PDB file of C-alpha atoms in Angstrom:
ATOM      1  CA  UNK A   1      41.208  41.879  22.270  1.00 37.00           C
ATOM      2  CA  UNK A   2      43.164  44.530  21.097  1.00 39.00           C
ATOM      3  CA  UNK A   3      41.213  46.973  18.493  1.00 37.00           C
ATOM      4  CA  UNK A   4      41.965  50.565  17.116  1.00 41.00           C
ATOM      5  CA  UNK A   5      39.539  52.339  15.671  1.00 38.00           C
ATOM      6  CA  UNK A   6      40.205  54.036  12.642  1.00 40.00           C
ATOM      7  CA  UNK A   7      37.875  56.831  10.840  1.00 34.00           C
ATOM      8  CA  UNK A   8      37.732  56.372   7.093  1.00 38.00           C
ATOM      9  CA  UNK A   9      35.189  58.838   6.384  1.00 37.00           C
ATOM     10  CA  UNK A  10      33.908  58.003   3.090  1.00 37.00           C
ATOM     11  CA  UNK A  11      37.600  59.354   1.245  1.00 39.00           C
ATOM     12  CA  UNK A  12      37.309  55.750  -1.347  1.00 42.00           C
ATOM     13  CA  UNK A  13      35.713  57.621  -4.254  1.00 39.00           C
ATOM     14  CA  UNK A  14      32.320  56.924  -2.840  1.00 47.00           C
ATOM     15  CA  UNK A  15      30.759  59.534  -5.082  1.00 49.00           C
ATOM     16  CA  UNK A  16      27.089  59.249  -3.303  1.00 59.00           C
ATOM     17  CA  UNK A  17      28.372  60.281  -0.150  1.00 70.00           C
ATOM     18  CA  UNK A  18      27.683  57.499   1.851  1.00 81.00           C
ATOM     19  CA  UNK A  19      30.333  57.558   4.577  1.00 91.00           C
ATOM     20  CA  UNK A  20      32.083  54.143   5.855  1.00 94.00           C
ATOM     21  CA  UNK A  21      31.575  52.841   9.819  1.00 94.00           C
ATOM     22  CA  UNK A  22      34.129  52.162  12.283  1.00 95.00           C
ATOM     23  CA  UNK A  23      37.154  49.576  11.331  1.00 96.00           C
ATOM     24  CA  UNK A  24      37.964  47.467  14.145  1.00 97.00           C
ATOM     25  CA  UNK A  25      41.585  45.877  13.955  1.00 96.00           C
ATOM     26  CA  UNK A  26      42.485  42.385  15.754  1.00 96.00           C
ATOM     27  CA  UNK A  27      46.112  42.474  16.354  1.00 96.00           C
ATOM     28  CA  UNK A  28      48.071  38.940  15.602  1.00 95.00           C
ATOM     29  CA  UNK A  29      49.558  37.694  18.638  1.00 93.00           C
ATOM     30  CA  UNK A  30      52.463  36.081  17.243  1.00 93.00           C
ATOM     31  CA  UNK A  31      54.930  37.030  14.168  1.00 94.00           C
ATOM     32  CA  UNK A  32      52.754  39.549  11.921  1.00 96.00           C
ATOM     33  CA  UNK A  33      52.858  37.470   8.600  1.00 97.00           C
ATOM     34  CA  UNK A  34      49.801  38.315   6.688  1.00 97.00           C
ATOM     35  CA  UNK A  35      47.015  40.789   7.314  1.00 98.00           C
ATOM     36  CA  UNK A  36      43.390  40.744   5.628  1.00 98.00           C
ATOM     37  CA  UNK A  37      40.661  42.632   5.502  1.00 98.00           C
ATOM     38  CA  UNK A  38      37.358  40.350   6.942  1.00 98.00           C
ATOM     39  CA  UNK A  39      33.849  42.063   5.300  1.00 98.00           C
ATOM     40  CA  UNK A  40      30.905  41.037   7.250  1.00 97.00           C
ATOM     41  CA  UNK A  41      27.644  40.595   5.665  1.00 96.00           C
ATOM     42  CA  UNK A  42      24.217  42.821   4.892  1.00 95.00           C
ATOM     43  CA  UNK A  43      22.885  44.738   8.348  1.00 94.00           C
ATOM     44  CA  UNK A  44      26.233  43.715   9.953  1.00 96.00           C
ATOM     45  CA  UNK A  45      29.088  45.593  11.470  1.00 96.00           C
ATOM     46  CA  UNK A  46      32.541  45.177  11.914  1.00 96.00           C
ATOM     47  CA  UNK A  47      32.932  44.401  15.589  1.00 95.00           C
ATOM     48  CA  UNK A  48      31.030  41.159  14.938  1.00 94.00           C
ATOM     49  CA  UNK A  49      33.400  40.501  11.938  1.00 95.00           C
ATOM     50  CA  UNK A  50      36.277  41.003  14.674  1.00 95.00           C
ATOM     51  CA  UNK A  51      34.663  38.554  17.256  1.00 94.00           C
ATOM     52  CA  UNK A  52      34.662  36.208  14.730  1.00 93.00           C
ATOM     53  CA  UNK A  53      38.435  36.463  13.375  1.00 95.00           C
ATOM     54  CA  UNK A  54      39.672  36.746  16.909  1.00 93.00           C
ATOM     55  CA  UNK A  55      38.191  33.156  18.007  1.00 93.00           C
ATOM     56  CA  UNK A  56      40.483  31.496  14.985  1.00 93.00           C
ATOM     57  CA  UNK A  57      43.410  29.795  15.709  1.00 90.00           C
ATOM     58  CA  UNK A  58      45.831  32.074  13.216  1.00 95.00           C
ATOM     59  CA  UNK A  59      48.371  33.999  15.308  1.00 95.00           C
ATOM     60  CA  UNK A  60      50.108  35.088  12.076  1.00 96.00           C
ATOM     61  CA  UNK A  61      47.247  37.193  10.627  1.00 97.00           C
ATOM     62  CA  UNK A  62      46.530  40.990  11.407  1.00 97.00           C
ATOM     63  CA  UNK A  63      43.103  41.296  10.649  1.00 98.00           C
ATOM     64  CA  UNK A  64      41.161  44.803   9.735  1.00 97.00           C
ATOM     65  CA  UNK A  65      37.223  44.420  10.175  1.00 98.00           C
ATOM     66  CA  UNK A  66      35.325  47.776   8.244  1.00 97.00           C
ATOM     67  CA  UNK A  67      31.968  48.453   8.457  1.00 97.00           C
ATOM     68  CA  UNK A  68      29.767  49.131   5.290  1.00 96.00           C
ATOM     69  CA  UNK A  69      28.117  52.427   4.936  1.00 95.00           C
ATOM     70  CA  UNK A  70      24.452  52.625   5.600  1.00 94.00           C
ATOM     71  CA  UNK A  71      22.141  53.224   2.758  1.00 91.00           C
ATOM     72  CA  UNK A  72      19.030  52.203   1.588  1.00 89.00           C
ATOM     73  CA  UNK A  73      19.078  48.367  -0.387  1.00 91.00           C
ATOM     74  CA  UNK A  74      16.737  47.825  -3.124  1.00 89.00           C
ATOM     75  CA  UNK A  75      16.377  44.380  -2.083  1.00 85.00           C
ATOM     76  CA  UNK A  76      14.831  45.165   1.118  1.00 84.00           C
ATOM     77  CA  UNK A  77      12.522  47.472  -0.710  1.00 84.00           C
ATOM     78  CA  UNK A  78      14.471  50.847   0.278  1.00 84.00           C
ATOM     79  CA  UNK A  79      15.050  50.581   3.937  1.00 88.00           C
ATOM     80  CA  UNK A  80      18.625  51.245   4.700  1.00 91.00           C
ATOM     81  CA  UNK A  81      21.213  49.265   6.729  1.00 93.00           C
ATOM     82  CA  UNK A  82      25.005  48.604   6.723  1.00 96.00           C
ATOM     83  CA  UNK A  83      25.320  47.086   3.111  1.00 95.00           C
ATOM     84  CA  UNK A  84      29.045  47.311   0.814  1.00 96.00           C
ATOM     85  CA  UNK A  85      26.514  48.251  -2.530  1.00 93.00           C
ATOM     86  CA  UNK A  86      23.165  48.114  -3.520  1.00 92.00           C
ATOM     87  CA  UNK A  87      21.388  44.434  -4.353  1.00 87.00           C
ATOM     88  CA  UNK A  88      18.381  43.826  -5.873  1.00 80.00           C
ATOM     89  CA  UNK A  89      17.042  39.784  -6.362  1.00 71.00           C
ATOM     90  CA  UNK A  90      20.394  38.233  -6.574  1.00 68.00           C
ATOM     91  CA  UNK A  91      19.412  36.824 -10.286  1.00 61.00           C
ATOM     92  CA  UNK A  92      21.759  35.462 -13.523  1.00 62.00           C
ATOM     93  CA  UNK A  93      19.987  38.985 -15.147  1.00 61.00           C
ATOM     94  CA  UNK A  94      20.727  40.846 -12.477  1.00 63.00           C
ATOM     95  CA  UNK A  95      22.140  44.274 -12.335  1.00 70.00           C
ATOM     96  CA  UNK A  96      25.422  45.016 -10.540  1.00 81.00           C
ATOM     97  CA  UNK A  97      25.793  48.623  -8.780  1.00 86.00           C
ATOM     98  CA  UNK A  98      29.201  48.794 -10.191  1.00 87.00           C
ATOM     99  CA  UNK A  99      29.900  52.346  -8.742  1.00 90.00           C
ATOM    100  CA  UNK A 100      29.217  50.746  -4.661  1.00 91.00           C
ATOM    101  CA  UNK A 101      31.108  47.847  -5.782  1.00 93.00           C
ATOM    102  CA  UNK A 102      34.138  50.182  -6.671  1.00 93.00           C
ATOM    103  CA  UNK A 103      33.694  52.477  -3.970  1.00 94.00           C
ATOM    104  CA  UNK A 104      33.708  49.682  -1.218  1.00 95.00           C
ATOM    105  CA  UNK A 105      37.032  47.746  -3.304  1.00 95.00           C
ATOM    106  CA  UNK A 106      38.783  51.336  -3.047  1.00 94.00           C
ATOM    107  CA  UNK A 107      37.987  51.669   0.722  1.00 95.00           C
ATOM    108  CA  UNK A 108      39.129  47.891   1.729  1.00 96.00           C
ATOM    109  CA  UNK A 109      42.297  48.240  -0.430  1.00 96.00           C
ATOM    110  CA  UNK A 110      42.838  51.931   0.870  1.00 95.00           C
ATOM    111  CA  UNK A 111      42.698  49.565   4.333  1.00 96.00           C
ATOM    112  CA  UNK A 112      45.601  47.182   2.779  1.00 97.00           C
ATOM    113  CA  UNK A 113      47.918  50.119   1.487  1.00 94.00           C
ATOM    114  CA  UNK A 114      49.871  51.019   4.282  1.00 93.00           C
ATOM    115  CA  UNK A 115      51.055  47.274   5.349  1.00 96.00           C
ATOM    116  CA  UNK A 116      54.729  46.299   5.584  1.00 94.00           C
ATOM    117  CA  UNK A 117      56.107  44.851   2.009  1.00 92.00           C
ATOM    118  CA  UNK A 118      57.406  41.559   3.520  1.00 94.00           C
ATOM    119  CA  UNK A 119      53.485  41.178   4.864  1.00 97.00           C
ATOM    120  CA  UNK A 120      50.654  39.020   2.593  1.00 97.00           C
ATOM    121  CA  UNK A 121      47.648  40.580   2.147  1.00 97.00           C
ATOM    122  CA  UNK A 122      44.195  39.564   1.410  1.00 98.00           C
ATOM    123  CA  UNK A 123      40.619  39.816   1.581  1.00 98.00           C
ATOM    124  CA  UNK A 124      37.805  37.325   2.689  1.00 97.00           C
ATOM    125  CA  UNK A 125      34.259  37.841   4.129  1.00 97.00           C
ATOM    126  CA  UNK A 126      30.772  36.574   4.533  1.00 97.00           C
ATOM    127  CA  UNK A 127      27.849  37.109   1.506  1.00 95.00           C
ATOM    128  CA  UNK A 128      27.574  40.367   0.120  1.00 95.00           C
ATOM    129  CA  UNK A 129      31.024  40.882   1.455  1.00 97.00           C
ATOM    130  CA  UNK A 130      32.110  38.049  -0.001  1.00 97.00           C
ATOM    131  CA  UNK A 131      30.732  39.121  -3.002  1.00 96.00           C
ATOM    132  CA  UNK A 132      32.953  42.416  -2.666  1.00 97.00           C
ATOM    133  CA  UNK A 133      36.084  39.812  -1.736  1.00 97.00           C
ATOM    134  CA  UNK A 134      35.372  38.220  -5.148  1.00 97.00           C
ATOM    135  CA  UNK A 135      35.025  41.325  -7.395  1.00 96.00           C
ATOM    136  CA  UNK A 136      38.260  42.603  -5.724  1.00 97.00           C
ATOM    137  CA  UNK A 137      40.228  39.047  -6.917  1.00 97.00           C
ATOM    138  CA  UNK A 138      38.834  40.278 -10.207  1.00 95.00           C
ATOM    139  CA  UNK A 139      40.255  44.195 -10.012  1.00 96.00           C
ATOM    140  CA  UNK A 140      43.543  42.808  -8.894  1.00 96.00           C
ATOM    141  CA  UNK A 141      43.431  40.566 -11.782  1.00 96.00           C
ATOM    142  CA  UNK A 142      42.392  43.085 -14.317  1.00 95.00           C
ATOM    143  CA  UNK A 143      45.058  45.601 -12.855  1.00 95.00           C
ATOM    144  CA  UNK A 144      41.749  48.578 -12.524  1.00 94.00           C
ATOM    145  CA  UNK A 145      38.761  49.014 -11.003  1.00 92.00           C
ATOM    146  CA  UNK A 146      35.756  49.120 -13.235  1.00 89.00           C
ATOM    147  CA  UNK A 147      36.183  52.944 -13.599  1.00 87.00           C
ATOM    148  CA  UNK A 148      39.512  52.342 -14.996  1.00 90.00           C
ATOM    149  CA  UNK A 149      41.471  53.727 -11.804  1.00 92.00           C
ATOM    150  CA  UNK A 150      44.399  51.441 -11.351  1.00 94.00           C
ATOM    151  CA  UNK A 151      43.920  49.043  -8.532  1.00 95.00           C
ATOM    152  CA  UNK A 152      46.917  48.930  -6.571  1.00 94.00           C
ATOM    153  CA  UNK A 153      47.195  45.819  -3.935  1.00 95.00           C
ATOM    154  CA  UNK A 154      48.716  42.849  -4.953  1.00 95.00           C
ATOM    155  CA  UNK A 155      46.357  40.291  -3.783  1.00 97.00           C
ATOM    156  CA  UNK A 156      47.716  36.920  -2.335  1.00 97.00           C
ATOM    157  CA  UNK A 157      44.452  35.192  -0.595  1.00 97.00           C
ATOM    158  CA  UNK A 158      41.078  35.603  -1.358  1.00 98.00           C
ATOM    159  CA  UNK A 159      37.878  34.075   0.910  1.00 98.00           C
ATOM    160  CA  UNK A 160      34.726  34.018   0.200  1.00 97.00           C
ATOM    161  CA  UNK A 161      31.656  31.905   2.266  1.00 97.00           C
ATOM    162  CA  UNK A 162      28.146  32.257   1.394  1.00 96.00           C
ATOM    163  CA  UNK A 163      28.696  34.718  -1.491  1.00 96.00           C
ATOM    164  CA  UNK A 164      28.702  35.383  -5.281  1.00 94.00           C
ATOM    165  CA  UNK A 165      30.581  36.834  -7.963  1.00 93.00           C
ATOM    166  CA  UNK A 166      29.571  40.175  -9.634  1.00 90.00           C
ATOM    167  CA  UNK A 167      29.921  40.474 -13.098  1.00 81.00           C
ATOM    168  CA  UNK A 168      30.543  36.485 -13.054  1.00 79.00           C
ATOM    169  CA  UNK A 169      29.289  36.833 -16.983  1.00 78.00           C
ATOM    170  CA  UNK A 170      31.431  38.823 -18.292  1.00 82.00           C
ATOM    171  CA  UNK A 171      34.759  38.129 -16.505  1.00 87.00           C
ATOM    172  CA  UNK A 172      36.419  35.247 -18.952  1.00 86.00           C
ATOM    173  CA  UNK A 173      36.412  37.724 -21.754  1.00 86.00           C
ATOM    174  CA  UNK A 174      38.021  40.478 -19.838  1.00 88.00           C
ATOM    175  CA  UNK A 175      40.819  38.191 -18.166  1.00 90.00           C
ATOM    176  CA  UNK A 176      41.232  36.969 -21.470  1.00 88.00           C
ATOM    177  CA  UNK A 177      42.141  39.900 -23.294  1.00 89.00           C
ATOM    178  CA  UNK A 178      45.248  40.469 -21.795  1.00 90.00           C
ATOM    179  CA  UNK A 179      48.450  38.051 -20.728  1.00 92.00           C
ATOM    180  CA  UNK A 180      48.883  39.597 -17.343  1.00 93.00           C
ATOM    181  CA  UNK A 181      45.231  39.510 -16.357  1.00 94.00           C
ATOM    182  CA  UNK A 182      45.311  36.143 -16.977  1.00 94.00           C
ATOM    183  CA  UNK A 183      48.882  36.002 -15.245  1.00 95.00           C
ATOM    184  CA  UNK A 184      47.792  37.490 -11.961  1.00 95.00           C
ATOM    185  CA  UNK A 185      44.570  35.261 -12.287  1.00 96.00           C
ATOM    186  CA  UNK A 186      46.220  32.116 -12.472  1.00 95.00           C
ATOM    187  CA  UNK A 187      48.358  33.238  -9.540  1.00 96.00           C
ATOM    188  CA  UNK A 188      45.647  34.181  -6.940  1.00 97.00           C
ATOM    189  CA  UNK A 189      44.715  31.439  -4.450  1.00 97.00           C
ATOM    190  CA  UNK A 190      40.577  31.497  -3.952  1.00 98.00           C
ATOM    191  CA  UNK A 191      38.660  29.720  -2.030  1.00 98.00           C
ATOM    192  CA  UNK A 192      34.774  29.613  -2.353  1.00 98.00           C
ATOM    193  CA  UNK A 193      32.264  27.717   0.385  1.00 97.00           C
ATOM    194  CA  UNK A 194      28.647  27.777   0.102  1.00 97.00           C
ATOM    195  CA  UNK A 195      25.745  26.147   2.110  1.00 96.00           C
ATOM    196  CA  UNK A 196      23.513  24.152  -0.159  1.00 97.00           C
ATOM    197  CA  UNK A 197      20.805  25.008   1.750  1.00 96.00           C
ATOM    198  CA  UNK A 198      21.235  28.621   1.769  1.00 96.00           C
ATOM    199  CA  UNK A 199      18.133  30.506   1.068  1.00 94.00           C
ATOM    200  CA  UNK A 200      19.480  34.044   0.719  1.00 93.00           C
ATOM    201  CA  UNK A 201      22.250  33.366  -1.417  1.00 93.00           C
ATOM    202  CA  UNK A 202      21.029  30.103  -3.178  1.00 94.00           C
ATOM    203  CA  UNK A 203      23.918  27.331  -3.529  1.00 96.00           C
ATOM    204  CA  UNK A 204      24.114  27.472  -7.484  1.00 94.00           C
ATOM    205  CA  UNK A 205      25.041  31.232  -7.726  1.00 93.00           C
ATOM    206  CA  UNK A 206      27.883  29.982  -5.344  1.00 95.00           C
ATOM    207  CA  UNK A 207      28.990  27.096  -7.636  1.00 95.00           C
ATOM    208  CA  UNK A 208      28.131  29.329 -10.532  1.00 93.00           C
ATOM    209  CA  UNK A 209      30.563  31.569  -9.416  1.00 94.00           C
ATOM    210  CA  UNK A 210      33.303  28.955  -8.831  1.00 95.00           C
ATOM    211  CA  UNK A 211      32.925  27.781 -12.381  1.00 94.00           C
ATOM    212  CA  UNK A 212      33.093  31.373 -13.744  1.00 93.00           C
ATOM    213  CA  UNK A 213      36.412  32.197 -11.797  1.00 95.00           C
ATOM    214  CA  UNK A 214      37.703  28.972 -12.924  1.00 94.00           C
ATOM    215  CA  UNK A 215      37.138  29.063 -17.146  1.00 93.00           C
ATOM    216  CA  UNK A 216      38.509  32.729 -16.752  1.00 93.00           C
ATOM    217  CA  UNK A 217      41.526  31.594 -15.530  1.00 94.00           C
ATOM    218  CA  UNK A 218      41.789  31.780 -11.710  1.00 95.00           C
ATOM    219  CA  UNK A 219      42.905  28.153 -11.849  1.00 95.00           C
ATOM    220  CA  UNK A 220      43.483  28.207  -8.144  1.00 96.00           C
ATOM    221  CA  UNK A 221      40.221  27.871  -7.037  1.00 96.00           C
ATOM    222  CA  UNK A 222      38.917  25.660  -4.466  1.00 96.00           C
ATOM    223  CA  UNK A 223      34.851  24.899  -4.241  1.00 97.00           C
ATOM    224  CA  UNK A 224      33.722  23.716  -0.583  1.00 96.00           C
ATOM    225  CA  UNK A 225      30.225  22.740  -0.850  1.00 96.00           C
ATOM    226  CA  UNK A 226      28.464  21.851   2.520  1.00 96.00           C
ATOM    227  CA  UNK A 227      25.580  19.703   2.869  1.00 94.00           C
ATOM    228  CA  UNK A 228      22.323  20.794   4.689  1.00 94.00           C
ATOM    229  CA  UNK A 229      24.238  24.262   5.586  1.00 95.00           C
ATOM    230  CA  UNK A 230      21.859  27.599   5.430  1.00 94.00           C
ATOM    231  CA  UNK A 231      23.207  31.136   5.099  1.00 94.00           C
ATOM    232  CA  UNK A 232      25.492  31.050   8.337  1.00 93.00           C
ATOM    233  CA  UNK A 233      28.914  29.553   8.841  1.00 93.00           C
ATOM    234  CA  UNK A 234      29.730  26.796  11.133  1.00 93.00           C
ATOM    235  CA  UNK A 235      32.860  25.627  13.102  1.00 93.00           C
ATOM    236  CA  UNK A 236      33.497  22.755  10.375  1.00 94.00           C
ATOM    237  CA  UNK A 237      33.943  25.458   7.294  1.00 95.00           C
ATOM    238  CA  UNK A 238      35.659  27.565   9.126  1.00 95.00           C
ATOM    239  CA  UNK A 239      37.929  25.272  10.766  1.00 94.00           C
ATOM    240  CA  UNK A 240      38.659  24.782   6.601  1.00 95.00           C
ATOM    241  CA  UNK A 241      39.698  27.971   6.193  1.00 96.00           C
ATOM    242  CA  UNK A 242      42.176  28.460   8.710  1.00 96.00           C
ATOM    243  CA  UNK A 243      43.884  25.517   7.717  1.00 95.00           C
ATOM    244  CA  UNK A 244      43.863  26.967   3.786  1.00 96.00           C
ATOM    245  CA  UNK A 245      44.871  30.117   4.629  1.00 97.00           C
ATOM    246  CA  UNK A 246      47.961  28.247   6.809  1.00 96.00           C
ATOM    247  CA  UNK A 247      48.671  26.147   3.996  1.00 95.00           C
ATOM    248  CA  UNK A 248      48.623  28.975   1.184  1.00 95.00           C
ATOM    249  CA  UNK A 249      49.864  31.944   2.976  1.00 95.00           C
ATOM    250  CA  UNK A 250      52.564  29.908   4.410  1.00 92.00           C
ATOM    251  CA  UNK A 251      51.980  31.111   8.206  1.00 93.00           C
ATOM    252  CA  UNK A 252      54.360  29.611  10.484  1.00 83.00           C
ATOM    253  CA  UNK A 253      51.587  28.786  13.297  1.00 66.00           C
ATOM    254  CA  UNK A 254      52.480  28.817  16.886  1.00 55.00           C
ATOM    255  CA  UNK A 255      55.571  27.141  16.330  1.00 51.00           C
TER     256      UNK A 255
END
């Protein structure tokens, strides 16, 4: 496996000062075609997020695996642990900690800046960083972050297994205010699968969140529901992946 390792330091606007781990990169091993950014999920790292993207059959994609910044998680009452932002009870009241979620979209697209123009990039991942692969689709849509700092990749895949939407409320009225959010929405392949037995990130915030993408305009989104799944992935779903991300990033194979 070929990996670099690359030291980010915490230079994405992280104002809190939580610094980012190591990025591990998994190099393709035929004709460089796409590259995305894989975010692995809450205590993880990404060297397991690497494993992972190196076992599927896609020798067109360059993949870059980050690891969150340690800090403490409400949701686990405090105690810290690699996590993208700060989650309480994932809940339809919930409150989103909008400055990690910008912080972390700044680093992964800070990841994506430097790749050749005739490349595709995108972003995928696993729960919580699903969750940050979502409210990215959402920046690139919008054209800004949610401080209002212009978000600068232009998005052509997005992935997201086991996760949720931030901010799924209030997204149709922002996409709708303007003709080239809802441009760039209607433009962005997504594709959402959730367990529906997960018990960490229960199934309807999943199809909740397909539903809000959807009325706000992201018409190219695909729900994969999977019956008697839990909060892990499994050969089948992933397996359903590769062959989207063939179909819509156009990668040539091993051909």
């Amino acid at each position: 496996m070929s990996y670099s390792h690359q030291s980010m330091g915490s230079g994405s606007r992280n104002e809190r000062g939580y610094e980012f781990g190591r990025t591990y990169v998994v190099r393709p091993k035929g004709k460089h075609q796409a590259t995305l950014v894989w975010l692995h999920g809450l205590g993880d790292n990404g060297s397991s997020s690497s494993q992972l993207m190196e076992s599927l059959h896609l020798p067109n994609i360059k993949w870059i695996c980050p690891t969150a910044p340690t800090r403490p998680v409400s949701s686990l009452g405090g105690f810290t642990c690699t996590a993208w932002f700060d989650v309480g009870e994932i809940s339809e009241g919930g409150h989103d900690d909008m400055e990690g979620l910008d912080a972390s979209a700044s680093h992964i697209a800070n990841l994506l800046c430097s790749e050749p123009a005739d490349v595709k990039v995108g972003i995928g991942g696993f729960s919580m960083g699903a969750a940050i692969s979502l409210y990215s689709a959402t920046c690139y849509a919008l054209g800004r972050y949610g401080t209002g700092h212009s978000y600068p990749i232009n998005l052509r895949a997005v992935v997201g297994l086991s996760g949720w939407l931030p901010g799924w409320k209030s997204i149709r009225n922002k996409i709708e205010r303007s003709y080239e959010a809802a441009r760039r929405a209607s433009s962005l392949p997504i594709i959402l699968t959730h367990g529906m037995a997960d018990d960490v990130v229960p199934y309807r915030f999943g199809e909740k969140s397909a539903q809000s993408l959807g009325m706000a305009g992201f018409r190219q989104t695909v729900f994969k529901p999977y019956q008697g799944l839990g909060h892990y992935t499994v050969p089948k779903e992933m397996d359903e992946v590769v062959h989207w991300l063939t179909t819509r990033l156009g990668l040539e194979g091993s051909r």
